[in-house]
Amino acid sequence: MDILIMILAATIVLGALVFIHEGGHFLAARAFGVRVTEFMLGLPGPNIGFTAGGTKFGVTPFLLGGYARVCGMEPGPMKPHLKEALAALHRRGTATMEDIAVDCGISVDESYEALEELVEWGSAMAPTKKDRFNTYRAPEEKPSRRALRAAAAAGEPAPAAYALGEARPVPDADALFESEYRQQYRSLPFWKRSVILVAGVAVNLLFAVAAFVVVFTLIGADVQYVDTGEVAHVHFSPLEAIQYGFFYIGAVVQAVAGLFNPATAAATVEGSTSIVGIAVMSKSAFMAGAGSFLLFMAMISTSLGIMNLLPIPPLDGGRFVIEVFQKLTRRQVSLAVMNGLSIAGMALFVCFFVVMLNQDVQRFVLGNW
């Protein structure tokens, strides 16, 4: 039973906080008109859900996390022939990459590259496992309520709707491409892309401060007075709770910064914990009551947010550094370089994970610390 409680508590903590983090990216992207094709509770995999506003909301079997698929975040310059491939696919509705190659007068490889990027944009649907050939489809297209109201007000026919894979007229290929391009992350100016990247961290920190306010103001906390040793249950003012929240955030920033100081790096890693430690502490906080559990979630949310600011791809901080580099040099980082940086970053985190996992096994399982 203890193990089940531990798994449940850890799933709630990590799943909810990563979901909140990705929710920040989702809200910022949609606020700037960027398409988000999926918003899932759980890690990528088989999923169930519903579609609203062009976004599929749902859950996957792997609940330790969440993700938002923001369109147009692929690195490097745009592939050539996107406009021609987009128009050809919409005219056909359903097509193989060979069909698009013939229609556009390009090679099959060029057709494949263009179609795959359009899939990343949400402007085309990828082939399914049931397709005998690599078959791409034009996405479902429904007029927005705003467009319907505008047509009704002007006394014009309602805009047409098209099913998935249904052929549709393309009177202006340039206008179609521009409409799709404007819904991509890559079409935004630097400051809007930066907001999308840091929005997840901002939401994690806002949640932490709000949780501190709820715990210290509404629930209260036990305080021991130094001079008398007396323990009293105290309710703090909202301002005091907010001040404590920012104080704690500053302490976490200082601790994470210790990773970059050779004199403190070892101690910082030793004081950190892996998913095993989080699971054990989640259970303890869960059993201690709602206040303790919410306080623990606030602490983990702060750590998750600050760690994501590290300038290491594929973390948000790493992507932000790349955006700054591209802005200053006016050169785009290629896919190969981005993949290389991401692999190096993942290798570094695997090393940290192995060290912290060993620490947690020694500490919580074997009881050697």
Short mmCIF file of C-alpha atoms in Angstrom, two decimals:
data_model
loop_
_atom_site.label_atom_id
_atom_site.label_comp_id
_atom_site.label_asym_id
_atom_site.label_seq_id
_atom_site.Cartn_x
_atom_site.Cartn_y
_atom_site.Cartn_z
CA MET A 1 0.00 0.00 0.00
CA ASP A 2 2.86 2.39 0.85
CA ILE A 3 4.33 1.90 -2.62
CA LEU A 4 0.96 2.60 -4.26
CA ILE A 5 0.57 5.79 -2.23
CA MET A 6 4.09 6.84 -3.18
CA ILE A 7 3.43 6.25 -6.88
CA LEU A 8 0.10 8.09 -6.69
CA ALA A 9 1.60 11.06 -4.86
CA ALA A 10 4.57 11.32 -7.23
CA THR A 11 2.28 11.07 -10.26
CA ILE A 12 0.09 13.88 -8.94
CA VAL A 13 3.06 16.13 -8.17
CA LEU A 14 5.09 15.62 -11.34
CA GLY A 15 2.13 15.21 -13.68
CA ALA A 16 0.34 18.31 -12.41
CA LEU A 17 3.42 20.53 -12.34
CA VAL A 18 4.69 19.58 -15.79
CA PHE A 19 1.14 19.98 -17.09
CA ILE A 20 1.03 23.48 -15.54
CA HIS A 21 4.40 24.25 -17.13
CA GLU A 22 3.24 23.18 -20.58
CA GLY A 23 -0.01 25.07 -20.01
CA GLY A 24 2.06 28.25 -19.81
CA HIS A 25 3.56 27.56 -23.24
CA PHE A 26 0.11 26.74 -24.62
CA LEU A 27 -1.56 29.90 -23.34
CA ALA A 28 1.25 32.16 -24.54
CA ALA A 29 1.30 30.53 -27.97
CA ARG A 30 -2.45 30.83 -28.43
CA ALA A 31 -2.39 34.44 -27.20
CA PHE A 32 -0.03 35.25 -30.09
CA GLY A 33 -2.11 33.31 -32.63
CA VAL A 34 0.29 30.37 -32.91
CA ARG A 35 -1.28 26.99 -33.67
CA VAL A 36 -0.97 24.28 -31.01
CA THR A 37 -2.04 20.91 -32.39
CA GLU A 38 -1.87 18.88 -29.16
CA PHE A 39 -2.06 19.58 -25.43
CA MET A 40 -1.71 16.36 -23.48
CA LEU A 41 -1.54 15.26 -19.87
CA GLY A 42 1.18 12.64 -19.99
CA LEU A 43 4.27 11.90 -22.03
CA PRO A 44 3.94 11.36 -25.82
CA GLY A 45 2.27 8.10 -26.74
CA PRO A 46 -1.17 6.65 -27.49
CA ASN A 47 -3.82 9.08 -26.32
CA ILE A 48 -7.52 9.72 -26.00
CA GLY A 49 -9.23 13.09 -25.96
CA PHE A 50 -11.23 15.65 -27.87
CA THR A 51 -10.45 18.43 -30.32
CA ALA A 52 -11.44 22.06 -29.79
CA GLY A 53 -10.20 25.15 -31.56
CA GLY A 54 -7.77 23.13 -33.65
CA THR A 55 -6.08 21.60 -30.59
CA LYS A 56 -6.49 18.03 -29.41
CA PHE A 57 -6.76 17.89 -25.61
CA GLY A 58 -6.31 14.53 -23.97
CA VAL A 59 -4.37 12.11 -21.80
CA THR A 60 -1.75 9.45 -22.45
CA PRO A 61 -0.95 6.35 -20.37
CA PHE A 62 2.31 7.92 -19.13
CA LEU A 63 1.06 10.54 -16.68
CA LEU A 64 4.43 11.77 -15.36
CA GLY A 65 4.35 14.96 -17.38
CA GLY A 66 2.58 16.68 -20.21
CA TYR A 67 3.33 18.47 -23.45
CA ALA A 68 2.05 21.15 -25.80
CA ARG A 69 2.89 20.72 -29.49
CA VAL A 70 3.52 24.32 -30.58
CA CYS A 71 3.74 24.51 -34.37
CA GLY A 72 6.67 25.97 -36.27
CA MET A 73 9.36 25.40 -33.62
CA GLU A 74 11.53 23.24 -35.87
CA PRO A 75 15.09 24.66 -36.11
CA GLY A 76 16.87 25.81 -39.23
CA PRO A 77 15.58 27.65 -42.30
CA MET A 78 12.27 26.70 -43.87
CA LYS A 79 12.36 23.94 -46.46
CA PRO A 80 11.91 25.03 -50.07
CA HIS A 81 8.69 24.43 -52.03
CA LEU A 82 6.43 24.72 -48.99
CA LYS A 83 4.00 27.03 -50.75
CA GLU A 84 3.66 24.83 -53.83
CA ALA A 85 3.35 21.63 -51.79
CA LEU A 86 0.72 23.19 -49.51
CA ALA A 87 -1.42 24.35 -52.42
CA ALA A 88 -1.09 21.00 -54.22
CA LEU A 89 -2.07 19.02 -51.12
CA HIS A 90 -5.13 21.19 -50.49
CA ARG A 91 -6.25 20.87 -54.10
CA ARG A 92 -5.95 17.08 -53.95
CA GLY A 93 -7.06 16.64 -50.34
CA THR A 94 -5.21 13.34 -50.11
CA ALA A 95 -1.86 12.70 -51.81
CA THR A 96 1.36 10.74 -51.64
CA MET A 97 4.70 12.50 -51.73
CA GLU A 98 5.10 11.22 -55.30
CA ASP A 99 1.83 12.98 -56.24
CA ILE A 100 3.07 16.26 -54.78
CA ALA A 101 6.44 15.86 -56.48
CA VAL A 102 4.73 15.53 -59.87
CA ASP A 103 2.33 18.43 -59.23
CA CYS A 104 5.13 20.77 -58.13
CA GLY A 105 7.82 19.61 -60.53
CA ILE A 106 10.25 18.74 -57.72
CA SER A 107 12.07 15.62 -56.58
CA VAL A 108 10.46 13.07 -54.27
CA ASP A 109 12.99 13.95 -51.55
CA GLU A 110 12.09 17.63 -51.80
CA SER A 111 8.42 16.72 -51.69
CA TYR A 112 8.95 14.60 -48.58
CA GLU A 113 10.87 17.37 -46.78
CA ALA A 114 8.21 19.96 -47.60
CA LEU A 115 5.32 17.70 -46.51
CA GLU A 116 7.02 16.77 -43.25
CA GLU A 117 7.53 20.43 -42.39
CA LEU A 118 3.89 21.13 -43.22
CA VAL A 119 3.00 18.33 -40.78
CA GLU A 120 5.04 20.15 -38.12
CA TRP A 121 3.06 23.29 -38.96
CA GLY A 122 -0.27 21.50 -38.53
CA SER A 123 -0.95 22.35 -42.18
CA ALA A 124 -0.95 18.69 -43.24
CA MET A 125 -1.75 15.41 -41.54
CA ALA A 126 0.97 12.78 -41.44
CA PRO A 127 0.55 9.28 -42.88
CA THR A 128 -1.04 6.72 -40.56
CA LYS A 129 0.02 3.16 -39.86
CA LYS A 130 -2.92 1.92 -41.92
CA ASP A 131 -1.70 3.69 -45.09
CA ARG A 132 -0.14 1.37 -47.62
CA PHE A 133 1.88 4.27 -48.98
CA ASN A 134 3.06 7.50 -47.34
CA THR A 135 -0.23 9.34 -47.72
CA TYR A 136 -0.67 12.91 -46.52
CA ARG A 137 -4.00 14.65 -46.00
CA ALA A 138 -5.20 18.22 -45.88
CA PRO A 139 -6.45 18.91 -42.34
CA GLU A 140 -10.05 19.35 -41.34
CA GLU A 141 -11.12 22.93 -41.91
CA LYS A 142 -13.99 24.57 -40.05
CA PRO A 143 -14.82 28.28 -40.25
CA SER A 144 -14.45 30.11 -36.97
CA ARG A 145 -17.44 31.58 -35.18
CA ARG A 146 -16.03 35.00 -35.92
CA ALA A 147 -15.96 34.24 -39.66
CA LEU A 148 -19.50 32.89 -39.53
CA ARG A 149 -20.74 35.98 -37.72
CA ALA A 150 -18.95 38.27 -40.16
CA ALA A 151 -20.48 36.48 -43.15
CA ALA A 152 -23.94 36.61 -41.61
CA ALA A 153 -23.60 40.31 -40.84
CA ALA A 154 -22.52 41.02 -44.42
CA GLY A 155 -25.32 38.88 -45.86
CA GLU A 156 -22.79 36.58 -47.51
CA PRO A 157 -22.76 32.76 -47.70
CA ALA A 158 -21.09 31.04 -44.78
CA PRO A 159 -17.48 29.98 -45.40
CA ALA A 160 -17.18 26.37 -46.54
CA ALA A 161 -16.09 23.58 -44.21
CA TYR A 162 -13.93 20.66 -45.33
CA ALA A 163 -13.40 17.23 -43.83
CA LEU A 164 -10.01 15.64 -43.25
CA GLY A 165 -8.49 14.72 -46.61
CA GLU A 166 -11.20 16.46 -48.63
CA ALA A 167 -10.13 18.38 -51.73
CA ARG A 168 -10.75 22.12 -51.64
CA PRO A 169 -10.25 25.04 -54.03
CA VAL A 170 -7.10 27.15 -53.73
CA PRO A 171 -7.79 30.41 -55.55
CA ASP A 172 -4.66 32.09 -54.16
CA ALA A 173 -1.66 29.94 -53.19
CA ASP A 174 0.19 32.96 -51.77
CA ALA A 175 -2.71 33.87 -49.47
CA LEU A 176 -3.06 30.26 -48.30
CA PHE A 177 0.64 30.01 -47.47
CA GLU A 178 0.67 33.38 -45.69
CA SER A 179 -2.35 32.35 -43.61
CA GLU A 180 -0.61 29.14 -42.51
CA TYR A 181 2.75 30.83 -41.94
CA ARG A 182 1.25 33.47 -39.64
CA GLN A 183 0.14 30.67 -37.29
CA GLN A 184 3.70 29.40 -36.77
CA TYR A 185 6.13 30.09 -33.93
CA ARG A 186 8.85 30.92 -36.45
CA SER A 187 6.76 33.77 -37.89
CA LEU A 188 6.81 35.72 -34.61
CA PRO A 189 9.25 38.48 -33.66
CA PHE A 190 11.98 37.72 -31.15
CA TRP A 191 10.15 39.06 -28.08
CA LYS A 192 7.03 37.00 -28.68
CA ARG A 193 9.05 33.80 -29.20
CA SER A 194 10.89 34.60 -25.96
CA VAL A 195 7.61 35.02 -24.07
CA ILE A 196 6.41 31.61 -25.30
CA LEU A 197 9.67 30.00 -24.19
CA VAL A 198 9.68 31.45 -20.66
CA ALA A 199 5.90 31.24 -20.13
CA GLY A 200 6.15 27.73 -18.70
CA VAL A 201 8.70 28.84 -16.11
CA ALA A 202 6.60 31.91 -15.26
CA VAL A 203 3.50 29.78 -14.64
CA ASN A 204 5.48 27.37 -12.42
CA LEU A 205 6.70 30.27 -10.28
CA LEU A 206 3.27 31.92 -10.14
CA PHE A 207 1.77 28.62 -9.00
CA ALA A 208 4.45 28.33 -6.31
CA VAL A 209 3.79 31.84 -4.97
CA ALA A 210 0.01 31.24 -5.03
CA ALA A 211 0.49 27.96 -3.15
CA PHE A 212 2.62 29.70 -0.51
CA VAL A 213 -0.18 32.25 -0.04
CA VAL A 214 -2.81 29.52 0.36
CA VAL A 215 -0.70 27.54 2.81
CA PHE A 216 0.60 30.36 5.00
CA THR A 217 -2.48 32.61 4.85
CA LEU A 218 -5.46 30.25 4.75
CA ILE A 219 -4.13 27.02 6.27
CA GLY A 220 -1.42 28.49 8.48
CA ALA A 221 1.87 27.05 9.64
CA ASP A 222 3.41 25.91 12.92
CA VAL A 223 6.10 28.31 14.15
CA GLN A 224 8.49 27.73 17.04
CA TYR A 225 9.55 30.84 18.92
CA VAL A 226 13.31 30.91 19.58
CA ASP A 227 13.17 32.58 22.98
CA THR A 228 10.49 30.38 24.57
CA GLY A 229 10.54 27.22 22.44
CA GLU A 230 6.76 27.48 22.23
CA VAL A 231 5.12 26.19 19.04
CA ALA A 232 2.13 28.13 17.74
CA HIS A 233 -0.08 27.80 14.68
CA VAL A 234 0.16 31.13 12.86
CA HIS A 235 -1.63 32.62 9.86
CA PHE A 236 0.50 35.07 7.89
CA SER A 237 -0.70 37.98 5.83
CA PRO A 238 -0.84 37.55 2.03
CA LEU A 239 2.03 40.03 1.65
CA GLU A 240 4.21 38.07 4.07
CA ALA A 241 3.39 34.84 2.22
CA ILE A 242 4.30 36.44 -1.14
CA GLN A 243 7.55 37.76 0.34
CA TYR A 244 8.41 34.28 1.57
CA GLY A 245 7.60 32.88 -1.88
CA PHE A 246 10.04 35.23 -3.57
CA PHE A 247 12.61 34.56 -0.86
CA TYR A 248 12.34 30.84 -1.56
CA ILE A 249 12.61 31.39 -5.32
CA GLY A 250 15.78 33.41 -4.75
CA ALA A 251 17.21 30.62 -2.59
CA VAL A 252 16.54 28.06 -5.34
CA VAL A 253 18.16 30.35 -7.95
CA GLN A 254 21.22 30.63 -5.75
CA ALA A 255 21.35 26.86 -5.26
CA VAL A 256 21.05 26.13 -8.99
CA ALA A 257 23.69 28.75 -9.76
CA GLY A 258 25.98 26.69 -7.54
CA LEU A 259 26.17 24.11 -10.33
CA PHE A 260 28.33 26.54 -12.30
CA ASN A 261 30.77 27.15 -9.42
CA PRO A 262 33.45 24.43 -9.17
CA ALA A 263 33.69 25.08 -5.42
CA THR A 264 29.99 24.38 -4.81
CA ALA A 265 28.96 22.12 -7.71
CA ALA A 266 29.55 18.86 -5.83
CA ALA A 267 27.62 20.06 -2.78
CA THR A 268 24.75 21.28 -4.99
CA VAL A 269 24.45 17.89 -6.72
CA GLU A 270 24.67 16.12 -3.35
CA GLY A 271 21.80 18.23 -2.07
CA SER A 272 19.64 17.46 -5.11
CA THR A 273 17.33 14.52 -5.61
CA SER A 274 16.06 12.32 -8.44
CA ILE A 275 12.57 11.04 -9.15
CA VAL A 276 13.09 8.39 -6.44
CA GLY A 277 13.66 11.04 -3.80
CA ILE A 278 10.74 13.11 -5.09
CA ALA A 279 8.50 10.04 -4.90
CA VAL A 280 9.52 9.27 -1.31
CA MET A 281 9.08 12.90 -0.22
CA SER A 282 5.79 13.14 -2.12
CA LYS A 283 4.40 10.28 -0.06
CA SER A 284 5.55 11.87 3.21
CA ALA A 285 4.00 15.21 2.26
CA PHE A 286 0.79 13.51 1.10
CA MET A 287 0.42 11.63 4.39
CA ALA A 288 1.09 14.83 6.37
CA GLY A 289 -2.02 16.54 5.01
CA ALA A 290 -3.20 18.96 2.36
CA GLY A 291 -1.10 21.89 3.59
CA SER A 292 2.15 19.94 3.59
CA PHE A 293 1.39 18.40 0.19
CA LEU A 294 0.59 21.78 -1.38
CA LEU A 295 3.74 23.29 0.16
CA PHE A 296 5.81 20.43 -1.26
CA MET A 297 4.26 20.98 -4.70
CA ALA A 298 5.18 24.68 -4.47
CA MET A 299 8.80 23.78 -3.73
CA ILE A 300 9.02 21.27 -6.58
CA SER A 301 7.29 23.72 -8.94
CA THR A 302 9.94 26.33 -8.12
CA SER A 303 12.76 23.86 -8.72
CA LEU A 304 11.18 22.68 -11.99
CA GLY A 305 10.81 26.26 -13.21
CA ILE A 306 14.34 27.39 -12.29
CA MET A 307 15.96 24.22 -13.67
CA ASN A 308 14.20 24.83 -16.98
CA LEU A 309 15.99 28.18 -17.21
CA LEU A 310 19.40 26.51 -17.40
CA PRO A 311 21.05 27.51 -20.72
CA ILE A 312 21.23 23.90 -21.91
CA PRO A 313 19.18 22.57 -24.86
CA PRO A 314 16.58 21.14 -24.96
CA LEU A 315 15.49 23.07 -21.84
CA ASP A 316 13.60 26.34 -22.24
CA GLY A 317 16.67 28.28 -21.14
CA GLY A 318 18.75 26.57 -23.82
CA ARG A 319 16.23 27.41 -26.52
CA PHE A 320 16.12 31.01 -25.27
CA VAL A 321 19.91 31.29 -25.54
CA ILE A 322 19.68 30.03 -29.12
CA GLU A 323 17.00 32.62 -29.87
CA VAL A 324 19.30 35.33 -28.48
CA PHE A 325 22.21 34.01 -30.55
CA GLN A 326 20.09 34.04 -33.71
CA LYS A 327 18.88 37.56 -32.95
CA LEU A 328 22.38 38.93 -32.40
CA THR A 329 24.07 37.13 -35.30
CA ARG A 330 21.06 37.11 -37.65
CA ARG A 331 21.94 33.51 -38.45
CA GLN A 332 19.70 30.51 -37.85
CA VAL A 333 21.01 27.51 -35.95
CA SER A 334 20.79 24.47 -38.19
CA LEU A 335 18.92 21.29 -37.37
CA ALA A 336 22.20 19.36 -37.13
CA VAL A 337 23.67 21.82 -34.62
CA MET A 338 20.43 21.91 -32.61
CA ASN A 339 20.32 18.12 -32.47
CA GLY A 340 23.96 17.99 -31.42
CA LEU A 341 23.41 20.50 -28.61
CA SER A 342 20.30 18.64 -27.47
CA ILE A 343 22.14 15.31 -27.40
CA ALA A 344 24.99 16.88 -25.40
CA GLY A 345 22.48 18.43 -23.01
CA MET A 346 20.64 15.14 -22.56
CA ALA A 347 23.93 13.33 -21.93
CA LEU A 348 24.76 15.85 -19.20
CA PHE A 349 21.37 15.36 -17.58
CA VAL A 350 21.70 11.58 -17.76
CA CYS A 351 24.97 11.89 -15.83
CA PHE A 352 23.28 14.08 -13.21
CA PHE A 353 20.37 11.64 -13.03
CA VAL A 354 22.63 8.61 -12.47
CA VAL A 355 24.54 10.39 -9.69
CA MET A 356 21.36 11.62 -7.97
CA LEU A 357 19.64 8.25 -8.40
CA ASN A 358 22.55 6.53 -6.68
CA GLN A 359 22.35 9.10 -3.88
CA ASP A 360 18.63 8.48 -3.42
CA VAL A 361 19.04 4.70 -3.41
CA GLN A 362 21.75 5.00 -0.76
CA ARG A 363 19.70 7.50 1.25
CA PHE A 364 16.13 6.21 1.02
CA VAL A 365 16.45 2.53 0.11
CA LEU A 366 19.66 1.32 1.77
CA GLY A 367 19.68 3.92 4.56
CA ASN A 368 23.41 4.55 4.28
CA TRP A 369 23.10 8.37 4.60
#
